[in-house]
Structures are given as C-alpha cells and as structure tokens.
mmCIF file of C-alpha atoms in Angstrom:
data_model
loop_
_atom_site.group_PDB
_atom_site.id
_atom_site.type_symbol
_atom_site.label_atom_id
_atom_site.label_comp_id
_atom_site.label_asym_id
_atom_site.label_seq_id
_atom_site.Cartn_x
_atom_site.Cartn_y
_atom_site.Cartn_z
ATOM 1 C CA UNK A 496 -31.446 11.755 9.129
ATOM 2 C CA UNK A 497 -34.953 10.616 8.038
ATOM 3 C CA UNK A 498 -33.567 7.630 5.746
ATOM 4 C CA UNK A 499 -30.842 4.677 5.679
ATOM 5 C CA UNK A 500 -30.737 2.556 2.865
ATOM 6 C CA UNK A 501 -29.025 -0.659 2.305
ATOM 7 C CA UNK A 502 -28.029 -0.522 -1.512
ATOM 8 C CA UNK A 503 -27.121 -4.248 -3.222
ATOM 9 C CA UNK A 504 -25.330 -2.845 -6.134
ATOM 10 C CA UNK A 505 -25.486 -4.586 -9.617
ATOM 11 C CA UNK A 506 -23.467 -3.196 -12.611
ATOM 12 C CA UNK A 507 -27.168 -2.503 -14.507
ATOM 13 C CA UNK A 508 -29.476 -2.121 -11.157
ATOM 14 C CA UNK A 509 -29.752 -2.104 -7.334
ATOM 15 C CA UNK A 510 -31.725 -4.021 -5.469
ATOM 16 C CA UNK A 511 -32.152 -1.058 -1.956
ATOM 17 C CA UNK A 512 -34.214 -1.561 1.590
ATOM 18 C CA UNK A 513 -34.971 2.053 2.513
ATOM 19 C CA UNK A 514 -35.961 2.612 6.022
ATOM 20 C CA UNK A 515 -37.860 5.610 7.091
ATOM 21 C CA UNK A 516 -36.564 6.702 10.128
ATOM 22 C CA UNK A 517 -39.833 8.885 11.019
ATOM 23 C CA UNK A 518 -42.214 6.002 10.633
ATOM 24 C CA UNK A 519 -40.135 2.926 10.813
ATOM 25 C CA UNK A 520 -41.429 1.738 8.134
ATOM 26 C CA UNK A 521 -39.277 -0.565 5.386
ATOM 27 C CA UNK A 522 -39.685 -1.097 2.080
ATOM 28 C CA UNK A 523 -37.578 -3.207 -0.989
ATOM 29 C CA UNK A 524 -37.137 -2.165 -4.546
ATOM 30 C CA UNK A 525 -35.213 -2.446 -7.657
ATOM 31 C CA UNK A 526 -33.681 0.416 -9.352
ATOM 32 C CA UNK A 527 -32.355 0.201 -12.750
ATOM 33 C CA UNK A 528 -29.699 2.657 -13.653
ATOM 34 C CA UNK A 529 -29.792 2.616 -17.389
ATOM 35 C CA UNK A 530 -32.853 4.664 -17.690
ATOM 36 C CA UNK A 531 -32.133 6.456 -14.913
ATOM 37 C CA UNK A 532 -34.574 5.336 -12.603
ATOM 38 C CA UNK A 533 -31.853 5.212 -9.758
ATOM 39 C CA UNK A 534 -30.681 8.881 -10.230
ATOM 40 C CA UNK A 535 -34.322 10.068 -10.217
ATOM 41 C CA UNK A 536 -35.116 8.189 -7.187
ATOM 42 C CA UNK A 537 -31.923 9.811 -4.914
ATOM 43 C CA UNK A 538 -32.836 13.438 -6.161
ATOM 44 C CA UNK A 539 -36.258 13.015 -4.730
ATOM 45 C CA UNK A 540 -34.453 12.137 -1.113
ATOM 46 C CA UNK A 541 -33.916 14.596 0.856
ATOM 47 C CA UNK A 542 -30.289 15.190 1.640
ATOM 48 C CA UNK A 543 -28.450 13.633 4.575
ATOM 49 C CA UNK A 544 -29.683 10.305 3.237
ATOM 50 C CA UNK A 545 -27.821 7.323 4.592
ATOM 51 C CA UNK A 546 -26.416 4.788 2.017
ATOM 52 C CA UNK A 547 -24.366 2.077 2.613
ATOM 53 C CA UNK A 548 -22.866 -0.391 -0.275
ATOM 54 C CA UNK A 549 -20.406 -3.314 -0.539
ATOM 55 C CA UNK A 550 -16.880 -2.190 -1.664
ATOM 56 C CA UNK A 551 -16.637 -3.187 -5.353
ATOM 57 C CA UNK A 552 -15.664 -2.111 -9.118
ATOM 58 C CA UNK A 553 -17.854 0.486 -11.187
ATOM 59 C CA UNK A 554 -19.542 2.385 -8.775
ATOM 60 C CA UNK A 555 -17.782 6.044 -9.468
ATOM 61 C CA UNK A 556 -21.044 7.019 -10.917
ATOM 62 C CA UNK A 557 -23.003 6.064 -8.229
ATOM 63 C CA UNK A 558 -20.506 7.644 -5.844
ATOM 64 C CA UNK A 559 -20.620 11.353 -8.011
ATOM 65 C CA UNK A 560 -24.458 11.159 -7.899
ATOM 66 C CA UNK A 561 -24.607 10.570 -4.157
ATOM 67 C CA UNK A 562 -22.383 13.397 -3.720
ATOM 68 C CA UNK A 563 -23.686 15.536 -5.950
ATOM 69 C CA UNK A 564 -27.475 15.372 -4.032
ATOM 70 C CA UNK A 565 -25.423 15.390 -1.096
ATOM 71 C CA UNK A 566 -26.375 12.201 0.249
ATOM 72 C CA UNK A 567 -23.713 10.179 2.611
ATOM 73 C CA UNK A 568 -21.874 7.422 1.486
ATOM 74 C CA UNK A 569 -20.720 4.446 3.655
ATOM 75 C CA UNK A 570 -18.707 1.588 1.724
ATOM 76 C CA UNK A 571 -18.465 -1.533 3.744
ATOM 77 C CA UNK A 572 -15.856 -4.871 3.733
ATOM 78 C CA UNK A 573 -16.998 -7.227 1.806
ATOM 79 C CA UNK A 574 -15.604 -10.479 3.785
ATOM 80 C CA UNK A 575 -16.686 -8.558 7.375
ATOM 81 C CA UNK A 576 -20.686 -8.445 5.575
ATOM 82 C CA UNK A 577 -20.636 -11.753 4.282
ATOM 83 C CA UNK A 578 -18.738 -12.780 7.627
ATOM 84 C CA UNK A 579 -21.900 -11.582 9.529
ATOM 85 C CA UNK A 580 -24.648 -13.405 7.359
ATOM 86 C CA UNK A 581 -26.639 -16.063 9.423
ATOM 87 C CA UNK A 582 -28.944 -17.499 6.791
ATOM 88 C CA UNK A 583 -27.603 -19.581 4.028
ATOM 89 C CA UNK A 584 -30.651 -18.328 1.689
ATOM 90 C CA UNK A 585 -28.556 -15.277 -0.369
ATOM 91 C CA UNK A 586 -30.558 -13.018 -2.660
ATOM 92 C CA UNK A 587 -30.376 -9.752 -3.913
ATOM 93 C CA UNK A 588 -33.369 -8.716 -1.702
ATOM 94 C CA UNK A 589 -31.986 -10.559 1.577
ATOM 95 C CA UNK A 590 -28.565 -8.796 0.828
ATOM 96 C CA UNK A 591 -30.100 -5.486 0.884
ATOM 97 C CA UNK A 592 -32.113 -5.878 4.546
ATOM 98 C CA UNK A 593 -29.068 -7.483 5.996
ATOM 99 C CA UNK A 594 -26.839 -4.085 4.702
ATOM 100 C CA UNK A 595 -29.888 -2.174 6.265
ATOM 101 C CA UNK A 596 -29.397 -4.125 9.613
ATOM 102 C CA UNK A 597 -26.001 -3.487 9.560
ATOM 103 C CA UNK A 598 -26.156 0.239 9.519
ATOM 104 C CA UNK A 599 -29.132 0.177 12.108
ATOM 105 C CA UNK A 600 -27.214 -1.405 14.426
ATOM 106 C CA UNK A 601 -24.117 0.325 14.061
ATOM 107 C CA UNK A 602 -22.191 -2.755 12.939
ATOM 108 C CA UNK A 603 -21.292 -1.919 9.485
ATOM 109 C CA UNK A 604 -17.700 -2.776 8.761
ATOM 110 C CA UNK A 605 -16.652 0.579 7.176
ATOM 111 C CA UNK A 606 -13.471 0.891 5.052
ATOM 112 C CA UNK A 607 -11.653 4.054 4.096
ATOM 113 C CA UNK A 608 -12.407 5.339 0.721
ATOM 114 C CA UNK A 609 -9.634 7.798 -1.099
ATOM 115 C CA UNK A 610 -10.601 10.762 -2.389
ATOM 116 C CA UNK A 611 -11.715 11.286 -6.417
ATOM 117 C CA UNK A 612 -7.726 12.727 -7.023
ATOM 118 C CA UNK A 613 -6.027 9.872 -5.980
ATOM 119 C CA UNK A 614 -8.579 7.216 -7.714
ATOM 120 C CA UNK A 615 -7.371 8.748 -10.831
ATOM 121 C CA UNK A 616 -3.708 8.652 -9.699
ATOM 122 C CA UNK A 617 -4.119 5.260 -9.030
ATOM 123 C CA UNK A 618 -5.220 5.119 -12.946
ATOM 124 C CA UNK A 619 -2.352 6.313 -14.061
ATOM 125 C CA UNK A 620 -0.271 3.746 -12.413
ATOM 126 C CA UNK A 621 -2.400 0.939 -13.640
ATOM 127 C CA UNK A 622 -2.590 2.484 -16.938
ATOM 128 C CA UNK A 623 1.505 2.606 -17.139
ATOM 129 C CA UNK A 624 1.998 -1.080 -15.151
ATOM 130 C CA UNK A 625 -0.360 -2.347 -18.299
ATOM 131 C CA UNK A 626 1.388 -0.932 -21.143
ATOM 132 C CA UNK A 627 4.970 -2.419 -19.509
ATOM 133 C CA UNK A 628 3.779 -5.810 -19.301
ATOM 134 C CA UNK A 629 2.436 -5.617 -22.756
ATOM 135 C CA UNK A 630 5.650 -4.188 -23.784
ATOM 136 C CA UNK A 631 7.055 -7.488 -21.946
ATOM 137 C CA UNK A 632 5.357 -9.742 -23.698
ATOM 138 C CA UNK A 633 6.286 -8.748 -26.793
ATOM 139 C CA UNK A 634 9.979 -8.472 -26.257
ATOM 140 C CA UNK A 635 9.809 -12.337 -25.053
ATOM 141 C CA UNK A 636 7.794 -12.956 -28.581
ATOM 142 C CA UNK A 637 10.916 -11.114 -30.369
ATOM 143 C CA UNK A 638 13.005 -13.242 -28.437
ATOM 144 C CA UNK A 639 11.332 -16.525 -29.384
ATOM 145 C CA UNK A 640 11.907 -16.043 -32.801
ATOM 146 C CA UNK A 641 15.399 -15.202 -32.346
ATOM 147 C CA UNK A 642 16.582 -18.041 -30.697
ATOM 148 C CA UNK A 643 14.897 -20.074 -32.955
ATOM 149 C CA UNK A 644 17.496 -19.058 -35.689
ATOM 150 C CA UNK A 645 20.192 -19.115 -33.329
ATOM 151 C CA UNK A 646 20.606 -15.873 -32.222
ATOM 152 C CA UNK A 647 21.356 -15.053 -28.493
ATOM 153 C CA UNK A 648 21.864 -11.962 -27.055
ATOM 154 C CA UNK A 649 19.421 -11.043 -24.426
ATOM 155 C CA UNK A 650 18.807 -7.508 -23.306
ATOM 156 C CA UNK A 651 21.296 -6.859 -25.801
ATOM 157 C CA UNK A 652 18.627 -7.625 -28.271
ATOM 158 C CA UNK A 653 16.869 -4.435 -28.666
ATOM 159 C CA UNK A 654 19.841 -2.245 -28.937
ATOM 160 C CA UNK A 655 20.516 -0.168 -32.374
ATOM 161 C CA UNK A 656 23.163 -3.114 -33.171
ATOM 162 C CA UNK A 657 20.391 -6.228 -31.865
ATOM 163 C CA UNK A 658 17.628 -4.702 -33.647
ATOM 164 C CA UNK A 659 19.501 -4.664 -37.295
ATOM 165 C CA UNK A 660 20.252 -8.434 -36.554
ATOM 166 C CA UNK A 661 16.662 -9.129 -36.076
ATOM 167 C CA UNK A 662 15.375 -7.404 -38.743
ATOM 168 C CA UNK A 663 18.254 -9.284 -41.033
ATOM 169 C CA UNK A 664 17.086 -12.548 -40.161
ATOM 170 C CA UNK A 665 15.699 -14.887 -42.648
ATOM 171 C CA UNK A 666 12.355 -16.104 -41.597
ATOM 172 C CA UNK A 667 9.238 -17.672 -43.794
ATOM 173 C CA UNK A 668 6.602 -14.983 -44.662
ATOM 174 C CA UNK A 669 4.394 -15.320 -41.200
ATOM 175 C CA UNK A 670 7.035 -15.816 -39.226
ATOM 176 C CA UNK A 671 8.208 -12.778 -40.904
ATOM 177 C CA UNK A 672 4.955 -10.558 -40.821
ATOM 178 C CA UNK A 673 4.846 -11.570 -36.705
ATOM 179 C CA UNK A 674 8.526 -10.108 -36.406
ATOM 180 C CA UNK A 675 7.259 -6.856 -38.530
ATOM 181 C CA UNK A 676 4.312 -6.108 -36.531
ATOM 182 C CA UNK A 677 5.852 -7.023 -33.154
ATOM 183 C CA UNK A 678 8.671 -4.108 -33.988
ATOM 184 C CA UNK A 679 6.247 -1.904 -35.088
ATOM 185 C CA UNK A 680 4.043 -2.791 -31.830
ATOM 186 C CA UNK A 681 6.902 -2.254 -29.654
ATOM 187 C CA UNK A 682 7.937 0.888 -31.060
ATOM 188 C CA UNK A 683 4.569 2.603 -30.739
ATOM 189 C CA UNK A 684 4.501 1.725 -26.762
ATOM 190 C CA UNK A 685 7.636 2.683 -26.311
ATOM 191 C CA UNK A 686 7.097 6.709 -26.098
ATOM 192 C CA UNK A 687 3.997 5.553 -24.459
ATOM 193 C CA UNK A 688 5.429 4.654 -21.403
ATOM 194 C CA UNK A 689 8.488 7.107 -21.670
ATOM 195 C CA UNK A 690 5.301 9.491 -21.583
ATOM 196 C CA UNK A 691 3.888 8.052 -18.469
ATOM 197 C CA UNK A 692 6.556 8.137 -16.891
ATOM 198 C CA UNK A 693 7.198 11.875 -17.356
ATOM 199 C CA UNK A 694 3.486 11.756 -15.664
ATOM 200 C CA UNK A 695 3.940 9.690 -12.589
ATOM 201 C CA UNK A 696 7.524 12.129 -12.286
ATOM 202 C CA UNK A 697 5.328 14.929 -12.373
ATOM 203 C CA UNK A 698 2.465 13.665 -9.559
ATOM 204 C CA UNK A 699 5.092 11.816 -7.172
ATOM 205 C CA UNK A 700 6.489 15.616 -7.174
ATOM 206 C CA UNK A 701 3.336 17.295 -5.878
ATOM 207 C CA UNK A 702 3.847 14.557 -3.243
ATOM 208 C CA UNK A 703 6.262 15.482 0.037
ATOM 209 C CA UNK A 704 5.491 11.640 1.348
ATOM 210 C CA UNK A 705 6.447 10.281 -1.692
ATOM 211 C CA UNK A 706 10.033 12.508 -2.210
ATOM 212 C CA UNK A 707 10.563 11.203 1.663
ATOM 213 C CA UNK A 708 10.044 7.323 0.780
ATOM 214 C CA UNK A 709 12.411 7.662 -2.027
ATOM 215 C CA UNK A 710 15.500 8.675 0.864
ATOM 216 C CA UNK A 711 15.189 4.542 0.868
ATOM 217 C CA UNK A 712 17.455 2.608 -1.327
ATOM 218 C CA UNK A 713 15.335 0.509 -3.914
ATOM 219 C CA UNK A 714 12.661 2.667 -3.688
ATOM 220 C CA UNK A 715 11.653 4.603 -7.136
ATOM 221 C CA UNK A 716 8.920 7.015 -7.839
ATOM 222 C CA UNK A 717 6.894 4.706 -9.050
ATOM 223 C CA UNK A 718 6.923 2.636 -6.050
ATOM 224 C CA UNK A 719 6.604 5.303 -3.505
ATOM 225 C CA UNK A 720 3.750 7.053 -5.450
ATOM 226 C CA UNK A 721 2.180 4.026 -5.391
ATOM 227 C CA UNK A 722 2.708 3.497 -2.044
ATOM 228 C CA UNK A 723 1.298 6.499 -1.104
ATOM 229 C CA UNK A 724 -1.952 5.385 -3.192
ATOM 230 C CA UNK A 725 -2.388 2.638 -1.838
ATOM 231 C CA UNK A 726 -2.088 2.728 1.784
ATOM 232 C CA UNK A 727 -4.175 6.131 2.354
ATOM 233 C CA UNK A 728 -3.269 8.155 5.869
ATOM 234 C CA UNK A 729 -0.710 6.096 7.222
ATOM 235 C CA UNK A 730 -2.639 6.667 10.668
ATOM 236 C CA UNK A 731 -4.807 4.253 9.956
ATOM 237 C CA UNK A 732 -2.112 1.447 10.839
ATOM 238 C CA UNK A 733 -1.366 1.426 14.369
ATOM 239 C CA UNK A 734 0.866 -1.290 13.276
ATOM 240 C CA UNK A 735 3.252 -2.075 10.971
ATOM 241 C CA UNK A 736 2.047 -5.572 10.843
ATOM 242 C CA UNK A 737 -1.590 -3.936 10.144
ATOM 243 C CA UNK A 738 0.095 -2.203 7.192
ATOM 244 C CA UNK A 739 2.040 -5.905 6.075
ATOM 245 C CA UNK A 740 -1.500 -7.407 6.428
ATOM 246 C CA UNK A 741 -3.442 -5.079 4.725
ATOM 247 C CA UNK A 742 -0.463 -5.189 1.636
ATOM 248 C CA UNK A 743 -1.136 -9.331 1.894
ATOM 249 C CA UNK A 744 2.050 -10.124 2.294
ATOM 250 C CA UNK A 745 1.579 -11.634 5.876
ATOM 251 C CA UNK A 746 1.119 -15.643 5.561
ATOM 252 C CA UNK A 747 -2.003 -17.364 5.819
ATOM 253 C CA UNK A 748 -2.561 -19.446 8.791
ATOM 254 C CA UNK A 749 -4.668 -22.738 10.082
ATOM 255 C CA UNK A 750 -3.499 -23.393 13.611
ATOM 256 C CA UNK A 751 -5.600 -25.365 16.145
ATOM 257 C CA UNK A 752 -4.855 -26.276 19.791
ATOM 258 C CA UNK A 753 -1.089 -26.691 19.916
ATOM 259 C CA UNK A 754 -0.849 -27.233 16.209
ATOM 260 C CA UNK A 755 0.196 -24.102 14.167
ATOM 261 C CA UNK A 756 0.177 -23.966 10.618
ATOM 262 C CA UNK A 757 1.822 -21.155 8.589
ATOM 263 C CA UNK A 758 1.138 -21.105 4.902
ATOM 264 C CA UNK A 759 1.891 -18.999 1.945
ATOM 265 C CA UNK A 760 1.405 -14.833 1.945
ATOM 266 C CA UNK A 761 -2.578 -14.059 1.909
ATOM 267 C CA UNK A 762 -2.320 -11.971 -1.232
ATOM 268 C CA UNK A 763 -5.170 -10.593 0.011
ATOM 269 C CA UNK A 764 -3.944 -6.876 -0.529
ATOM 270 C CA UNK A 765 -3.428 -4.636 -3.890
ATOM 271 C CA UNK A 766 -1.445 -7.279 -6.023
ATOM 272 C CA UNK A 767 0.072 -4.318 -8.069
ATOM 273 C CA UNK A 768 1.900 -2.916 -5.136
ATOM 274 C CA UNK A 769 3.161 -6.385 -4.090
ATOM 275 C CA UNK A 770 5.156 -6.661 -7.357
ATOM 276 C CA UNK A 771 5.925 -3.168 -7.214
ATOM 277 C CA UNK A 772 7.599 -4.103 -3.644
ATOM 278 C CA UNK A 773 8.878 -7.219 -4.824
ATOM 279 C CA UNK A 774 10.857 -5.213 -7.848
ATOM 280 C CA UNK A 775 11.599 -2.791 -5.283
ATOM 281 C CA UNK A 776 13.369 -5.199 -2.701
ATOM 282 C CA UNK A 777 15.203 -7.234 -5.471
ATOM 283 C CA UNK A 778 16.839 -3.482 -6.278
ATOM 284 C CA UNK A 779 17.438 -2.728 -2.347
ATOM 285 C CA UNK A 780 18.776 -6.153 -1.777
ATOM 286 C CA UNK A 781 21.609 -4.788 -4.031
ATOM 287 C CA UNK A 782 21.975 -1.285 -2.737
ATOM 288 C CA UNK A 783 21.408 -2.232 0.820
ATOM 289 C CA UNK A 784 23.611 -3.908 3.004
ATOM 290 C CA UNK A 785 21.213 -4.963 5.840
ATOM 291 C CA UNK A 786 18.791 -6.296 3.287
ATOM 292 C CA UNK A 787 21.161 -7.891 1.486
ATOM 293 C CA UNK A 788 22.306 -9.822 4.198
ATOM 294 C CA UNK A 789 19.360 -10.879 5.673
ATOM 295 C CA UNK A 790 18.292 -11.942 1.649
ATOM 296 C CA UNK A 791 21.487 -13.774 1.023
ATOM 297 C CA UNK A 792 20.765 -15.752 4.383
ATOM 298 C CA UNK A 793 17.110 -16.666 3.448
ATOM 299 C CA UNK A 794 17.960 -18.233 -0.279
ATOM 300 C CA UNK A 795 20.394 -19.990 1.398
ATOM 301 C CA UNK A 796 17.944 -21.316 3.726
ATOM 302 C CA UNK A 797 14.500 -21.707 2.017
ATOM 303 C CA UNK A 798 15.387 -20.480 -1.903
ATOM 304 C CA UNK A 799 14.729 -17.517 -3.652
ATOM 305 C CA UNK A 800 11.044 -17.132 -3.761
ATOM 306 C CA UNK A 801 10.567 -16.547 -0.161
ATOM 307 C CA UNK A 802 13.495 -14.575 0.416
ATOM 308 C CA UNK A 803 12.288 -12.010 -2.353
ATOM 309 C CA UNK A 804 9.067 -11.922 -0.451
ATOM 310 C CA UNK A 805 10.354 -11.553 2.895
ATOM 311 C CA UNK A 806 12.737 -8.437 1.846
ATOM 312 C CA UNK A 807 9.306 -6.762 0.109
ATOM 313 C CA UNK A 808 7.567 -7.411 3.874
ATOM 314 C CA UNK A 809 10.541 -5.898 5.698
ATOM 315 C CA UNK A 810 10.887 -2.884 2.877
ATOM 316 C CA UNK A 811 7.110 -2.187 3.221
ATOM 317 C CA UNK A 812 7.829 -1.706 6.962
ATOM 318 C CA UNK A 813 10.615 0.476 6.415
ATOM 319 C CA UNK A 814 8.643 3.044 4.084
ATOM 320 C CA UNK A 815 6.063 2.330 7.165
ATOM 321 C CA UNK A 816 7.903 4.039 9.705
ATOM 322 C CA UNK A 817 9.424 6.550 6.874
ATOM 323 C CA UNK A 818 5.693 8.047 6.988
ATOM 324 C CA UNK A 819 5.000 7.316 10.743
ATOM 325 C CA UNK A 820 5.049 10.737 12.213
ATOM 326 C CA UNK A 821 7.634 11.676 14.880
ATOM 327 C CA UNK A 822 6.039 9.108 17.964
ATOM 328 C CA UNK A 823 6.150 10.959 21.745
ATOM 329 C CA UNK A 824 9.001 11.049 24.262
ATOM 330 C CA UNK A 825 7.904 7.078 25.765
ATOM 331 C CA UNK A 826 6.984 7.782 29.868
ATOM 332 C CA UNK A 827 9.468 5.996 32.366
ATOM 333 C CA UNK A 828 8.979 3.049 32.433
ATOM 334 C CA UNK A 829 9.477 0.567 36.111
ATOM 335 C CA UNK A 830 11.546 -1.933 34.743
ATOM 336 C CA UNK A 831 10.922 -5.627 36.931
ATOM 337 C CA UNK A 832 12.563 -6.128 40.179
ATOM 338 C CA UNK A 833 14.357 -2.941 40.385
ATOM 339 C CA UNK A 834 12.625 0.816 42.342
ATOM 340 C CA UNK A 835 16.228 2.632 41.969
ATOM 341 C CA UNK A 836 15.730 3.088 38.083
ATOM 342 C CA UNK A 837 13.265 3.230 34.701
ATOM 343 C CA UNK A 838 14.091 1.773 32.230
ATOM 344 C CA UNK A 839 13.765 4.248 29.485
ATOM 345 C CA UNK A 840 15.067 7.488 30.794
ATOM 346 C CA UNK A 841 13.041 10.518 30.674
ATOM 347 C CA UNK A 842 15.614 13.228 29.696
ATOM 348 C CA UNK A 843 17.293 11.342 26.708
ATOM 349 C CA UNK A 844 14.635 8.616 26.137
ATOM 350 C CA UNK A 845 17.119 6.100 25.963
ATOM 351 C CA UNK A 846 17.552 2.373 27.718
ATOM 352 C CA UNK A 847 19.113 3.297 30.953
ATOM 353 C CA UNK A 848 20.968 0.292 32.718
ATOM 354 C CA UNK A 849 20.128 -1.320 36.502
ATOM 355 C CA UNK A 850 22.670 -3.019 38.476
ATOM 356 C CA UNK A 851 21.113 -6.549 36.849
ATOM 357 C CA UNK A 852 22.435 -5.602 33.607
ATOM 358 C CA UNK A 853 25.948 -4.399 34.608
#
C-alpha cells in the first residue's frame, strides 16, 4: 500500500492528507467534487489506496467511485474520532491529519458498513415508514374537521359508511376545499403503500432470518426485515446488551463514586427501528403472555411510557437470540465448594444438583 489518506468529507468538497508511504512525505488539499476534480484525482492513485472517512449521509457516490478504482474504504465512528481529538482548534485541514493519524496508528474506530443491496432495502423501508406517517397526518386533519361539526366515530371514520358522512358535511368553502383535497390526498397514498407493502412481502421472503424472526408473536415483516437491516451479522454482538445498546434503547447514565444515576433510553441507535419495536411490543404485549405480564406489572408501577419501552428492549433481545446461532455444548463447570460434581453436566448440558442444593 503506497498511500493512506485521511478524507474530511463535505457534501460539495473534501478537504484529504495523503501520506506517501514510500517517502513519508504528507501533503493537504481540497478536492471539489462538482467538477470532478475528486474523481480525477482517485483514478490517478494507484489501487490499494487507503481511505478512511467519518460515517455520514451522501457519500454513496464517493463509496461507488472508490470501489470502482478499487481503492479501500474504511468508515470510522464519529463520537470514537471526535472522542480522540486533543486540540480544541477544529478545521477542515486539522480534521483530515488527525483521520490520517488515526489510520497510521492503527487506532481508527472502524464500523461495519452493509453492503449496496441492503442500503437500498433499507430505502424501501424508509420510503414506506414516510408515506404512512403522511398518510397519518392527514387522517388526524380529516378528523379535526369532523369533530368540529360534531361527528365522532374514530377509525370508523374512513369506512365506505364514515367516508359518505364526511363528504355530506356542511362546511364553508375552505374548510370545504381542505376536506376535498385531503380525500383526494389520502386516496392517492393509499395504493401507494398497499404497493410497498407487496414490496417489503416480496424482500422479507428472499430473507430465511427474517421468516425465522416472524415465529415471534408481535413481530411482522416489516419489523423483522427491518431488523435484519439494521443490525447487520448478528455476530457482531457478543451481547445482547451490545445489540440493546447499539438499538439505543439502553438508558443513559451519570454515576460517580457511590452515586448512580440512570436516565432516559440513549436513542442513540436507528430511531426507525425503535418505533418499529415499540409498535411491535405493544402487539406482543397482547399476543404474549410473558410480555404481557411483565407490561401489565410495569404501568402499574412507573406508567405506560416506560413499560412500552421496556417490552421493545426485552423483544429486541428475543429476535437477538432468534438469530444467535446454535451456541456449543458449555464445558463442566467446578461448581464452589463441592469436587464430587459440575455443575452443568456434560452429557445433557443441563444444571446437575450437589448435595448443597438437595
């Protein structure tokens, strides 16, 4: 590898500090992308180049041109590089030596990157979770105006029999133009959505993991494609409190000495699969008996909010060890104060039972 580069990427241009391995030599400069100065500069490397770039939005292009003149691509944490910044002098040109130091030291925080397939899966979920909440919005409009005359009747609203109630209602001419357009608006997303869904139906089946996570109660195809998405190789969790952190619903802490602090979830994670687990755990509070138990206990105790929360933790872990592969036969284990017996027993792999337990 004769050069690493530490790319500060900007929407319109990239401020880079190229170091040439063979010479050792470093130099700083500014590539603007419109006129493709960038993409003429990383055809003239040779390939094997090193180039490492803070995760963030808009970069596709950047990513197909690295591949395509087969140059390697290393994304990097954001909070772990900005963690690791000494000086509090920040500019673009600073920002691209200390991404160079990072990689020449071997400290760059890395992050896993999926593959050009499931970015555009990912697309289509956004794509549908858009057009719902529009559809959302206005259905609450439509409701507005209906209970300003007086009429009531929910979900019932938009049935054939709601719908001809609506439309009967006398309203002054903006009032009535809104009502007109919000209809019309409403039935154009409609088959819309009905046609996404048919889509994400059609990807989750391509999917084994996600026709597995389903086998859970609450859990759609929606919700275990995105799932899948979202978390990547489940591998990469040794933990399923990794997996509950990286998801941001873990709570945010400030403890100190004997003081400990526990404050709301991080909501550091993807915010669209959060809802999609809160939905998801509302439904398998329902269906489930365990969860429904445990979430009639925690309203009763500490209200609503937090016990829809704590159902989408403990239904994240769930679809966790769904994907976990099969874990190895545990060794015998020496349990405390007793050589006669393990306490996991190596033919069945089950808790065996000392004479202090009987």
């Amino acid at each position: 590898m004769r050069f690493i580069i530490g790319c500060d990427y900007h929407p319109r241009f990239q401020m880079i500090a190229i170091l040439d391995t063979t010479t050792g030599e470093v130099k700083v400069l500014r590539l603007e992308h419109e006129n493709g100065e960038a993409k003429a500069f990383y055809l003239s490397l040779p390939k094997g180049t090193r180039v490492g770039i803070e995760a963030t939005g808009s970069t596709q292009w950047f990513e197909r041109l690295l591949g395509e003149c087969g140059h390697e691509l290393w994304v990097g944490d954001p909070a772990q590089i900005m963690a690791r910044v000494v000086r509090k002098q920040k500019t673009d040109e600073r920002d691209a030596l200390h991404l160079l130091d990072l990689l020449m030291t071997n400290r760059f925080p890395r992050v896993w990157v999926p593959c050009p397939a499931d970015r555009d899966a990912r697309q289509l979920l956004q794509h549908r979770q858009k057009l719902v909440r529009m559809r959302t919005a206005v259905k609450n409009q439509l409701h507005g105006l209906a209970m300003a005359q007086g009429l009531c009747r929910k979900h019932k609203l938009f049935s054939q029999a709601g719908r001809r109630l609506l439309e009967s209602l006398e309203l002054g001419p903006w009032a009535s133009r809104r009502r007109n357009e919000l209809l019309t608006l409403l039935d154009q997303l409609d088959p819309q959505i009905a046609e996404l869904d048919k889509a994400v139906e059609a990807e989750a089946a391509r999917r084994p993991e996600v026709q597995l996570l389903t086998q859970q109660k609450g859990v759609g195809v929606i919700t275990g494609l995105a799932f899948v998405l979202t978390i990547g190789p489940v591998e990469r969790f040794a933990r399923s409190r990794q997996l509950v952190s990286y998801l941001g619903l873990n709570p945010s802490e400030g403890s100190s000495g004997d003081h400990q602090y526990l404050g709301h979830i991080s909501k550091q994670g993807n915010s669209m699969m959060r809802w999609l687990l809160v939905e998801a755990g509302q439904t398998a509070a329902r269906l489930d008996v365990k969860l429904s138990r445990v979430y009639k206990r925690l309203k009763f105790r500490r209200g609503a909010n937090v016990a829809k929360v704590a159902i989408a933790r403990r239904l994240a872990v769930r679809m966790y060890w769904i994907l976990r592969p099969a874990r190895e036969a545990a060794p015998p284990v020496r349990m405390s104060g007793s050589s006669t017996q393990s306490m996991v027993d190596p033919r069945s792999g089950s808790v065996g039972t000392t004479p202090s337990s009987l």
